[in-house]
Coordinates of C-alpha atoms in Angstrom, one line a residue:
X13 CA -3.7 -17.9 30.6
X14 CA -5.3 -16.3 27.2
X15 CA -3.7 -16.4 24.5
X16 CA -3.3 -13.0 23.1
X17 CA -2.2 -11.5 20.0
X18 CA -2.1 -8.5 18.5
X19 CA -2.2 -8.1 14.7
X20 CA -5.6 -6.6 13.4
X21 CA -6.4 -6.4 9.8
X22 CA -7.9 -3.1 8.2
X23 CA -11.0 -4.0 7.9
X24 CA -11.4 -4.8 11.7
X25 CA -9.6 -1.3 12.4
X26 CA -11.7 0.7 10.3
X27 CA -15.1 -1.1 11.6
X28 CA -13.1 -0.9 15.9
X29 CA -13.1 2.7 14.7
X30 CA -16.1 3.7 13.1
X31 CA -18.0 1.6 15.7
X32 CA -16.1 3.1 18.9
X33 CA -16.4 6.9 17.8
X34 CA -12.6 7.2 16.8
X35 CA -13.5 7.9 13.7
X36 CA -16.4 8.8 10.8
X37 CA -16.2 8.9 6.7
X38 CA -16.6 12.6 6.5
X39 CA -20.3 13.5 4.7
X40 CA -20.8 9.3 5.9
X41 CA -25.0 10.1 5.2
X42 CA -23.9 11.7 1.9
X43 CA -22.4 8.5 0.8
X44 CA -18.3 9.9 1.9
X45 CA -15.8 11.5 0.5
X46 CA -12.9 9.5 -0.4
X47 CA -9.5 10.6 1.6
X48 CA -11.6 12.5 4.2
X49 CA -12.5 11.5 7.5
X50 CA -13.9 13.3 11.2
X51 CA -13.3 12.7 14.4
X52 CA -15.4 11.5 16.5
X53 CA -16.0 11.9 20.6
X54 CA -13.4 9.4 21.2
X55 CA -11.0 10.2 18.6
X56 CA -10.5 13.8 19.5
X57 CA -9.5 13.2 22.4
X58 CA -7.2 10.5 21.2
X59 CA -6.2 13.4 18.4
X60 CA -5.9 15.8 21.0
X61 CA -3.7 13.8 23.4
X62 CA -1.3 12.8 20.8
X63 CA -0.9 16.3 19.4
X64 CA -0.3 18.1 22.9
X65 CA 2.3 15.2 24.0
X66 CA 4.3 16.0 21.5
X67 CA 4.1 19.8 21.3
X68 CA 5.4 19.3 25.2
X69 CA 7.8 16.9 24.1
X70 CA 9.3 19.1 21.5
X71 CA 8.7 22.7 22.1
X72 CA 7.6 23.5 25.9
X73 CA 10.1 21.2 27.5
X74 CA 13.1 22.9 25.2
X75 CA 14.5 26.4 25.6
X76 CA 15.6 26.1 21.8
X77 CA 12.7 26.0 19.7
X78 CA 9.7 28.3 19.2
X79 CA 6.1 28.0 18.0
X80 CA 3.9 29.5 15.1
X81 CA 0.9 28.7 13.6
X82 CA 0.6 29.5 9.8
X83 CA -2.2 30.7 8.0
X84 CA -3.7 27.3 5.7
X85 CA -3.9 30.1 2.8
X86 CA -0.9 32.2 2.0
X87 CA 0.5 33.9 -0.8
X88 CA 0.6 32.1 -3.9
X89 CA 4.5 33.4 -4.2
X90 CA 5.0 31.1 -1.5
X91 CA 4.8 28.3 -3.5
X92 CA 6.3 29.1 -6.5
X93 CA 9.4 29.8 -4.7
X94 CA 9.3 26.2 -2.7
X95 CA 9.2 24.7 -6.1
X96 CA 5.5 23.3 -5.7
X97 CA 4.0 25.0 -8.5
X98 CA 6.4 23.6 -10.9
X99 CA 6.7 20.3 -9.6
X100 CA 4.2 19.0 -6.8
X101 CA 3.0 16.1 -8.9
X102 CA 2.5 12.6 -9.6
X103 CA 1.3 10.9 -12.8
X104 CA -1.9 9.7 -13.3
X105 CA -3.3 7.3 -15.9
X106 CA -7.0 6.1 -16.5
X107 CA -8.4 3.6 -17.1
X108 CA -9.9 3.8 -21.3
X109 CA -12.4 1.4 -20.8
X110 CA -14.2 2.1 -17.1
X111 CA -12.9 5.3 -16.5
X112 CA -11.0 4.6 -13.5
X113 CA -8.4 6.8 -12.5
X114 CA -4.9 5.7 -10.6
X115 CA -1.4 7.0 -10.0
X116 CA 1.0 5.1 -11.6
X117 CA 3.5 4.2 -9.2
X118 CA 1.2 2.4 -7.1
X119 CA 0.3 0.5 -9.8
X120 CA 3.1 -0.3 -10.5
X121 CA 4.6 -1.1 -6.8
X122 CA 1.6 -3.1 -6.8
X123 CA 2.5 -5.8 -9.6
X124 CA 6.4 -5.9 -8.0
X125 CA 7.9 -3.4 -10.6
X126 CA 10.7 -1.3 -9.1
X127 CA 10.7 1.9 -10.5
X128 CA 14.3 3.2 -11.2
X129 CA 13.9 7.3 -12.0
X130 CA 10.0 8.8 -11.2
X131 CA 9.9 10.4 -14.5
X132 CA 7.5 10.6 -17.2
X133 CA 8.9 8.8 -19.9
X134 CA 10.2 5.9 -17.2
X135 CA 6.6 5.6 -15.7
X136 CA 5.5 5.1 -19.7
X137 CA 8.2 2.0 -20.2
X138 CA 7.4 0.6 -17.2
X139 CA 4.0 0.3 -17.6
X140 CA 4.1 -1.0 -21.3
X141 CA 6.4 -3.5 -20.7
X142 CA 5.3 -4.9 -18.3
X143 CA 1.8 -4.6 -19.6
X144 CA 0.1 -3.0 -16.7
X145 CA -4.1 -3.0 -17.1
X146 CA -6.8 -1.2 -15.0
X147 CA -7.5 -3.7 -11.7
X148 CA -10.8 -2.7 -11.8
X149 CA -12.0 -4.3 -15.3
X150 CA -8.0 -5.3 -16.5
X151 CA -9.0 -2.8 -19.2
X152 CA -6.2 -0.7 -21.4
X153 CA -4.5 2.4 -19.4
X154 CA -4.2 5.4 -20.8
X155 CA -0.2 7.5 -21.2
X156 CA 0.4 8.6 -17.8
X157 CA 0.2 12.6 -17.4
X158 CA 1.5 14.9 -15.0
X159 CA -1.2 16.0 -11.8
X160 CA -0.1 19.0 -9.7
X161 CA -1.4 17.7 -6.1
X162 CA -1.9 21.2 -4.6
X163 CA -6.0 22.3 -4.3
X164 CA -6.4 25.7 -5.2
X165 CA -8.7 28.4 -4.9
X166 CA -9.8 32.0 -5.3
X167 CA -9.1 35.0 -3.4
X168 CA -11.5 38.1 -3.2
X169 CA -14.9 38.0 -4.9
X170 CA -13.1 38.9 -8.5
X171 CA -10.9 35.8 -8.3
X172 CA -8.1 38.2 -9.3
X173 CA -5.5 35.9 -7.3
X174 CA -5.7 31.8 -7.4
X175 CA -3.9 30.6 -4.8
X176 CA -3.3 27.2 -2.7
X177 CA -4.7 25.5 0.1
X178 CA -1.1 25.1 1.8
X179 CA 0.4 21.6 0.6
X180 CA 2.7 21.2 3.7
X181 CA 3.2 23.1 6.9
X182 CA 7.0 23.8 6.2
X183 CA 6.7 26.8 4.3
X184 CA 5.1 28.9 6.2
X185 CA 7.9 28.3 9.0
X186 CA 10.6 29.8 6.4
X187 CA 8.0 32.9 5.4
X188 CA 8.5 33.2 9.1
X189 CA 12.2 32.8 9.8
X190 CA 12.8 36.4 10.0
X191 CA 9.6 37.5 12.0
X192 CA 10.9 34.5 14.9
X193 CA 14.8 36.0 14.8
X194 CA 13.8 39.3 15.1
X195 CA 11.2 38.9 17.5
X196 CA 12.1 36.1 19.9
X197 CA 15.9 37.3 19.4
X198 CA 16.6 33.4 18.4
X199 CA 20.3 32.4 17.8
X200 CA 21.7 29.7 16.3
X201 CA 20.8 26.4 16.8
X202 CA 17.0 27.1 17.1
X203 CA 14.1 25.7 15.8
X204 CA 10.6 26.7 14.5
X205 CA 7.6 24.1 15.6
X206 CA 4.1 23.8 13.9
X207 CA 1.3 21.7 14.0
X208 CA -1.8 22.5 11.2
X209 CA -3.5 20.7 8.6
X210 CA -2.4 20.6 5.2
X211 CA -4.1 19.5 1.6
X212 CA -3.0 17.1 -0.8
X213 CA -5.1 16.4 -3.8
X214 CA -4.0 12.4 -4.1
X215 CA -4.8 10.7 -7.0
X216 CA -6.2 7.4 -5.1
X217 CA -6.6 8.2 -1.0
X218 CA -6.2 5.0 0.4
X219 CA -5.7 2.3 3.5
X220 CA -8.2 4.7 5.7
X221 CA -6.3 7.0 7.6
X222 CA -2.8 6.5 6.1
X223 CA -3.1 8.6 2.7
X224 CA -5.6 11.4 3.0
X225 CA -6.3 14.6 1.3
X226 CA -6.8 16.3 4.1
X227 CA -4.2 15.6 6.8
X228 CA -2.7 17.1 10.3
X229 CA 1.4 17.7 10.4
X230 CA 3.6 18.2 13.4
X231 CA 6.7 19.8 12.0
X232 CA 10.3 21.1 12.9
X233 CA 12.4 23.2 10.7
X234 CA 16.0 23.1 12.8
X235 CA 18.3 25.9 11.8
X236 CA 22.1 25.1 11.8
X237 CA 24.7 26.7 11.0
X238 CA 26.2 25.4 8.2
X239 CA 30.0 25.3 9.0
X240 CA 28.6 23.4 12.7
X241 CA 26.8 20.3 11.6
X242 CA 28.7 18.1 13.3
X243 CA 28.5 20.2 16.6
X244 CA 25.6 19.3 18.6
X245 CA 25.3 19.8 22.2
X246 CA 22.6 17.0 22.2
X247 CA 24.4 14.2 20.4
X248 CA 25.6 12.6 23.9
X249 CA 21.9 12.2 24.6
X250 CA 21.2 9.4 21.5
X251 CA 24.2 8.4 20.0
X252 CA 24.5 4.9 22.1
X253 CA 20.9 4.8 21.3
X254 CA 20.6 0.9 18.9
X255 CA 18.1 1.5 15.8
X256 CA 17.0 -0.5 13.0
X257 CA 19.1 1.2 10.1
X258 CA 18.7 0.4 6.3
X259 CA 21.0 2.1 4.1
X260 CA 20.7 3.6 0.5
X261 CA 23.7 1.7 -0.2
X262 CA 22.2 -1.3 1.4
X263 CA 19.5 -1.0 -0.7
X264 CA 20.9 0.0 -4.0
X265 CA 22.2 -3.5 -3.5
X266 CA 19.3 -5.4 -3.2
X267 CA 19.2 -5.4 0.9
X268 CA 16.2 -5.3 2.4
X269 CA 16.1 -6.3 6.3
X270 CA 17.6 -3.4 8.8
X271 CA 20.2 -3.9 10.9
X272 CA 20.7 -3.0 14.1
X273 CA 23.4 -0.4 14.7
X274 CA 24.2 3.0 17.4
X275 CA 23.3 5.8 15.8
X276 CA 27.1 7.5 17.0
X277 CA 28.2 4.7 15.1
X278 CA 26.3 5.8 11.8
X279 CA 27.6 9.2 12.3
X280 CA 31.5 8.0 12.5
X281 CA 30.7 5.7 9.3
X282 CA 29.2 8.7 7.3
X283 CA 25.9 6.9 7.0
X284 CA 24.5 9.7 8.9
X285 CA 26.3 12.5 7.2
X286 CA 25.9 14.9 10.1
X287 CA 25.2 15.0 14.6
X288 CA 22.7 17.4 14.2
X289 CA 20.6 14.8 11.6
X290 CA 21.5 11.8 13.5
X291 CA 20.4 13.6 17.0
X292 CA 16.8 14.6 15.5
X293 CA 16.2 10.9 14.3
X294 CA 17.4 9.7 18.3
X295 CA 15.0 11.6 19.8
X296 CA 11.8 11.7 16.9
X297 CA 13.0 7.7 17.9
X298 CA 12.4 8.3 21.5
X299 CA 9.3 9.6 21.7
X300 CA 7.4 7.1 19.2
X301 CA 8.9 4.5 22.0
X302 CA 7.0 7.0 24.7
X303 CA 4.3 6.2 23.1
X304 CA 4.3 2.5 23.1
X305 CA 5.6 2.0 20.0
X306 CA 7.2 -1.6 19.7
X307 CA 11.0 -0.9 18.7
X308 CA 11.0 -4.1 16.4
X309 CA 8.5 -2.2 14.4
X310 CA 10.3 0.7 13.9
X311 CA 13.0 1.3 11.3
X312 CA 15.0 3.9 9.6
X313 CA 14.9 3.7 6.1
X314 CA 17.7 6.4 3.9
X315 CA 15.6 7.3 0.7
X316 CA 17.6 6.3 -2.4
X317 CA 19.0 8.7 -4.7
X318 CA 15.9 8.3 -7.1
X319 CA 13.5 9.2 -3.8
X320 CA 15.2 12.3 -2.9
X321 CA 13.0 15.1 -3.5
X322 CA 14.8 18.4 -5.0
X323 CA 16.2 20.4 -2.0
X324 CA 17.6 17.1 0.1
X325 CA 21.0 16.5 0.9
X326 CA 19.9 13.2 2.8
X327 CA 16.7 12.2 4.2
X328 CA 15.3 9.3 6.5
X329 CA 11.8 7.1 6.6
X330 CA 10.9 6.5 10.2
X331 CA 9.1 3.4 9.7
X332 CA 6.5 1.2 11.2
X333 CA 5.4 -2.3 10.5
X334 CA 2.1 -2.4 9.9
X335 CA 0.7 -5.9 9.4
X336 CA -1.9 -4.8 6.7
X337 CA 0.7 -2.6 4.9
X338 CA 4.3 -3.8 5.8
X339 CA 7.0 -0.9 6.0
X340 CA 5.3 2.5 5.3
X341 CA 6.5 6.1 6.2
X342 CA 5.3 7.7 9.4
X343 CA 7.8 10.2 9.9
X344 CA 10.7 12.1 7.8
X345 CA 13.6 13.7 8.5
X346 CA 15.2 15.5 5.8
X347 CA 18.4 17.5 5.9
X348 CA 17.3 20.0 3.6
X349 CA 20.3 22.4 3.0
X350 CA 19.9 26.0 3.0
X351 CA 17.4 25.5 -0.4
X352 CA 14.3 26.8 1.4
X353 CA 15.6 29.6 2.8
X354 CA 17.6 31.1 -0.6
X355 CA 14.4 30.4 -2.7
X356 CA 12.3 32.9 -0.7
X357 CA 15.4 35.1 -0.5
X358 CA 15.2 34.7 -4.0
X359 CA 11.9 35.7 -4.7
X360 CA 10.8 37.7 -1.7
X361 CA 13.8 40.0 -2.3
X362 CA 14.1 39.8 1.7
X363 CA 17.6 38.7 3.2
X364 CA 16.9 35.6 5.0
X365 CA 20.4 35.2 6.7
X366 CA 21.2 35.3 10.4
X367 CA 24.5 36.0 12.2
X368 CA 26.3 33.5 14.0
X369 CA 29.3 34.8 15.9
X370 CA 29.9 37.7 13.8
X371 CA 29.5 35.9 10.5
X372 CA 26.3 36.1 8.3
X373 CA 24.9 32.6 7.6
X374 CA 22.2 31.0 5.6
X375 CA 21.6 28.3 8.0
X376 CA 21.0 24.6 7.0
X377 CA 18.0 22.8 7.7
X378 CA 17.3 19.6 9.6
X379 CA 13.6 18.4 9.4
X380 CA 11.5 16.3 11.6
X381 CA 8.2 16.3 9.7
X382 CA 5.1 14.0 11.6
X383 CA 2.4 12.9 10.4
X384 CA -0.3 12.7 13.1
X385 CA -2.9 10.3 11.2
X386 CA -0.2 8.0 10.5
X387 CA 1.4 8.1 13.8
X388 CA -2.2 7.4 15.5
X389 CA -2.8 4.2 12.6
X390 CA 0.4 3.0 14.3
X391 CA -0.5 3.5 18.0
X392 CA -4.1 2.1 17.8
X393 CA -2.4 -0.9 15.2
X394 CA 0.3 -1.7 17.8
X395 CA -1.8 -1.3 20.8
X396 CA -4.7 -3.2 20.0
X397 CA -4.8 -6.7 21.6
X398 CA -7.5 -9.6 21.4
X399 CA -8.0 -12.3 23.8
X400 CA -10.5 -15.2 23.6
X401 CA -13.5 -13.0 25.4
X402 CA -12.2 -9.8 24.8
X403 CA -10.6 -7.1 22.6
X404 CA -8.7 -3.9 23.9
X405 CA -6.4 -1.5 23.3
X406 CA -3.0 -1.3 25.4
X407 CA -2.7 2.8 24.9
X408 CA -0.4 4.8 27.5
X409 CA -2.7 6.5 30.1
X410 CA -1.5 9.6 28.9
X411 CA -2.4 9.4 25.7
X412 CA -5.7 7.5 26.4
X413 CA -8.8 9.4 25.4
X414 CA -10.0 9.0 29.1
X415 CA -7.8 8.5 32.1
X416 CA -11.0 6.4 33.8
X417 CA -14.6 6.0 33.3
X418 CA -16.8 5.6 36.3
X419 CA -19.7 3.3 36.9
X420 CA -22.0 2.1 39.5
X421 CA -22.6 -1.4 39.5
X422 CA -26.2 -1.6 39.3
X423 CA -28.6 2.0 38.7
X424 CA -30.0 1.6 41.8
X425 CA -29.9 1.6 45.9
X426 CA -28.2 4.8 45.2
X427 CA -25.2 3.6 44.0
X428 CA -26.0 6.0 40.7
X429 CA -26.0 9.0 43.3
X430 CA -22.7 8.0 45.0
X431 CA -20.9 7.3 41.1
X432 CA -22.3 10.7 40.2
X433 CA -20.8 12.2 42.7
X434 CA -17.4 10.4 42.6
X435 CA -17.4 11.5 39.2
X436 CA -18.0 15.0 39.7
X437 CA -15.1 15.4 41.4
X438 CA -13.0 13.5 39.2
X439 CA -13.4 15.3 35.7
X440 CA -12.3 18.4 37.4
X441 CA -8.8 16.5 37.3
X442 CA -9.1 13.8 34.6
X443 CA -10.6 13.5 31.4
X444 CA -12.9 11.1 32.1
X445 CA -16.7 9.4 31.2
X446 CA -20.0 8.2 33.0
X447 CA -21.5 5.3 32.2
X448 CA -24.7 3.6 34.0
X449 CA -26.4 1.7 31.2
X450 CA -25.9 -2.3 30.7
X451 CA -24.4 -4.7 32.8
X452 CA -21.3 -4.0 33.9
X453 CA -19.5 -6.4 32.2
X454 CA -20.7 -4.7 28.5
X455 CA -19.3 -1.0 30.0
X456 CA -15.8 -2.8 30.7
X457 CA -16.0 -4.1 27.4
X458 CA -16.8 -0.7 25.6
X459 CA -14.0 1.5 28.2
X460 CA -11.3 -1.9 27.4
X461 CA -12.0 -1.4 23.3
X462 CA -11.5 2.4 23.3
X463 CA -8.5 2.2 25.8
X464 CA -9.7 3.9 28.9
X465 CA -6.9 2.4 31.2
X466 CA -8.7 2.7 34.4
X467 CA -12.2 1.5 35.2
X468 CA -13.4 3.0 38.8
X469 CA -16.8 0.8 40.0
X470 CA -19.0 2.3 43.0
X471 CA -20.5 -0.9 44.3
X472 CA -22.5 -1.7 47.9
X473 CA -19.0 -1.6 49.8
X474 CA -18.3 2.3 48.4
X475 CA -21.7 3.1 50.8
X476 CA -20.8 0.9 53.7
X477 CA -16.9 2.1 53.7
X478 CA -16.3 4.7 51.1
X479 CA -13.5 2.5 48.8
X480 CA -14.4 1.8 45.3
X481 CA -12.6 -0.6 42.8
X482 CA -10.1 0.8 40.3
X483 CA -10.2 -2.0 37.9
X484 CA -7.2 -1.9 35.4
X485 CA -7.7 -2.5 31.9
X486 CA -5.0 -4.7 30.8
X487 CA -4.8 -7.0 33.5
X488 CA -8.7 -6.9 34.5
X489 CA -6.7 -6.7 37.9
X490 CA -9.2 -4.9 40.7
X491 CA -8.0 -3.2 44.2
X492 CA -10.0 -1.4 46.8
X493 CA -9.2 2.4 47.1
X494 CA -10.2 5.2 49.3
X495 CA -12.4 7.6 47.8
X496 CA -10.5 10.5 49.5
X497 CA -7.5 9.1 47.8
X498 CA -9.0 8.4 43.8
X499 CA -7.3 11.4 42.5
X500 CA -3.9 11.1 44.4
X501 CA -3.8 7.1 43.2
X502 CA -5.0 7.5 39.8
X503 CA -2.5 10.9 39.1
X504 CA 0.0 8.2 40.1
X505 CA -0.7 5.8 38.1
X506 CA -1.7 8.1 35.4
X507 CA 2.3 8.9 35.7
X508 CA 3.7 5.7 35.7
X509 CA 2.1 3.0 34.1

């Protein structure tokens, strides 16, 4: 038996990726463009399979949560009234000697210094004292300054209106609350589901797909009524459900390992304050698992008091353990009050309330925000396994880029002609590839590294008795199948494996 193991570093990902066609340094023959990347044949597919997984998971499946899809430029109101134009920053420092530009936290983070309070004048101290210099040439740093994060642009040819590329995908579900009520005659509980890009101007994109400047969301803005928190028809459905929970108290104390606890538990201890908050982190829990997700790699992480951004009541890190990174952020779910929705009352001068059983509420706001290049980091990290003569990844069929590829054995004796006509008949079903060039055992290597779970060989047998070989990927395990019954096997194993 071969020993396998799983942990990759960057560097091999980034190459695994580049090399298989997940994906490309955007402008690559230009020399890139840091924090901005393209997909590739392989990789939008991967993209694709992700993104539609969970729009079934969380939108078509439910009867209680609707769909939009925001503009990427809206009006520049918008985001004065979220608070973004006021305070999207981070501080930035540079370097007085090469030039070099970073944002101070991660320095920071990166020499072990906590920082207690992100503010200006904290940032300053820290980095004084503990006499932070410039990694690239240890030269002097500059004070650290404020940098708004949000790209903006003009509208109309007499750039009479500067406005944003959108910063996050949220907003534009609250400019919508009242069009989705009035419309799709929503009542409370409901949610609003979108998945677009959004554009963050980050000081120092790094660790390839994790921070980006241009980067997809899948998001959930949850609307509860207030006074009803604790009422959630769904609870029953996660609250036995055991998670890997680290506390801000915990933490505040110096506690760093999670412990394992039910979430129903959480809720009756207050460390969840609310059902409806603990029931969105059960099931954002659930379908990482569906997607292969190791548990033991997934945490929940409260932020501490001095992580809360400005509208939270309470929010939550999902997690994962990436070998190359240790604990880093994939998903949050943030409790944000009713904060959004009474801003753009605020300044929009349109009532944003909704009635719930003959009273008017602002409703609360529980949200599941995604992040698909971080979730797909984790899936291709956690699903990539190397053996002594091989490397592959372990991906769920149905999130696989291709269901199967299909190859004759040699490109001869018509055994090409039979494979291209087995193949034919398949992609009308199943995303799936043709491949007739090198020996066979190179084309299992290539479909094993991208994760096609099912390999289908048309060999002198298929002419003699119509069966071909479904070979499966992470076994290397081969059977004999009936061509008349390819599609009927592999939809079932598509299903179940």
């Amino acid at each position: 038996m071969e020993e396998k193991y799983r942990d990759i570093t960057l560097d091999e990902l980034t190459d695994l990726c580049i090399r298989r066609g997940i994906v490309f340094p955007s402008g690559r023959i230009y020399g890139g463009l840091a924090g901005f990347y393209d997909y590739g044949p392989v990789g939008v597919e991967l993209e694709r399979n992700i993104l539609n997984d969970w729009w079934k998971w969380f939108v078509e499946t439910r009867d209680d949560i609707y769909g939009i899809d925001g503009a990427i430029i809206t009006h520049p109101r918008t985001w004065e009234a979220s608070g973004h134009v006021e305070s999207f920053i981070d501080y930035i420092v540079t370097c007085t000697s090469c030039g070099a530009e970073y944002r101070a936290d991660h320095l920071l983070e990166e020499v072990g210094v906590k920082i207690p309070e992100y503010s200006l004048e904290t940032i300053k101290s820290l980095i004084e004292n503990n006499n932070v210099r410039c990694p690239a040439c240890g030269g002097k740093l500059s004070e650290p300054r404020k940098f708004n994060l949000m790209f903006d642009t003009q509208v109309g040819p007499r750039k009479s209106m500067t406005a944003y590329l959108r910063p996050e995908t949220a907003q534009l579900i609250f400019t919508n609350f009242k069009n989705v009520v009035f419309t799709m005659g929503a009542t409370l509980p409901f949610g609003i589901a979108q998945i677009g890009k959004a554009f963050r101007n980050e000081i120092s994109p790094r660790n390839f797909l994790f921070r980006l400047r241009e980067f997809t969301q899948m998001e959930i803005e949850y609307f509860v009524n207030p006074e009803k928190l604790n009422e959630c028809p769904y609870f029953k459905e996660v609250e036995e459900l055991r998670v890997n929970f680290l506390s801000a108290e915990e933490q505040e104390r110096g506690v760093s390992e999670a412990k394992s606890i039910k979430l129903g538990e959480a809720v009756e201890t207050g460390v969840i304050k609310n059902a409806w908050h603990a029931y969105w982190i059960g099931e954002s829990l659930r379908w990482l698992w569906s997607l292969g997700l190791r548990p033991e790699r997934l945490r929940v992480r409260e932020h501490v008091k001095t992580e809360l951004a400005h509208y939270a009541v309470q929010t939550f890190d999902i997690e994962y353990f990436f070998p190359y990174m240790g604990w880093k952020e994939i998903e949050g779910i943030a409790n944000r009050s009713d904060y959004d929705l009474k801003r753009h009352q605020e300044y929009s001068g349109e009532a944003l309330h909704i009635v719930d059983n003959g009273k008017t509420v602002i409703p609360y706001v529980i949200e599941p925000s995604f992040g698909l290049e971080r979730i797909l980091l984790a899936v291709l990290t956690d699903s990539y396994v190397r053996e002594e003569r091989r490397t592959y990844l372990r991906l769920k069929p149905r999130i696989a880029p291709f269901k199967c590829a299909v190859f004759p054995l040699v490109k001869r004796d018509g055994l090409d002609v039979k494979a291209r006509e087995i193949y034919n008949q398949l992609k009308k079903h199943f995303r799936c590839y043709y491949d007739e060039d090198g020996s066979i055992g190179r084309r299992y290597a290539k479909a094993d590294e991208i994760g096609v779970p099912f390999s289908i060989t048309i060999d002198g047998q298929t002419l003699r008795d119509d069966t071909v070989t479904i070979r499966f990927r992470d076994t290397k395990e081969q059977i004999r199948e009936r061509v008349e019954n390819l599609k009927a096997r592999l939809s079932e194993l598509i299903a179940t494996l």
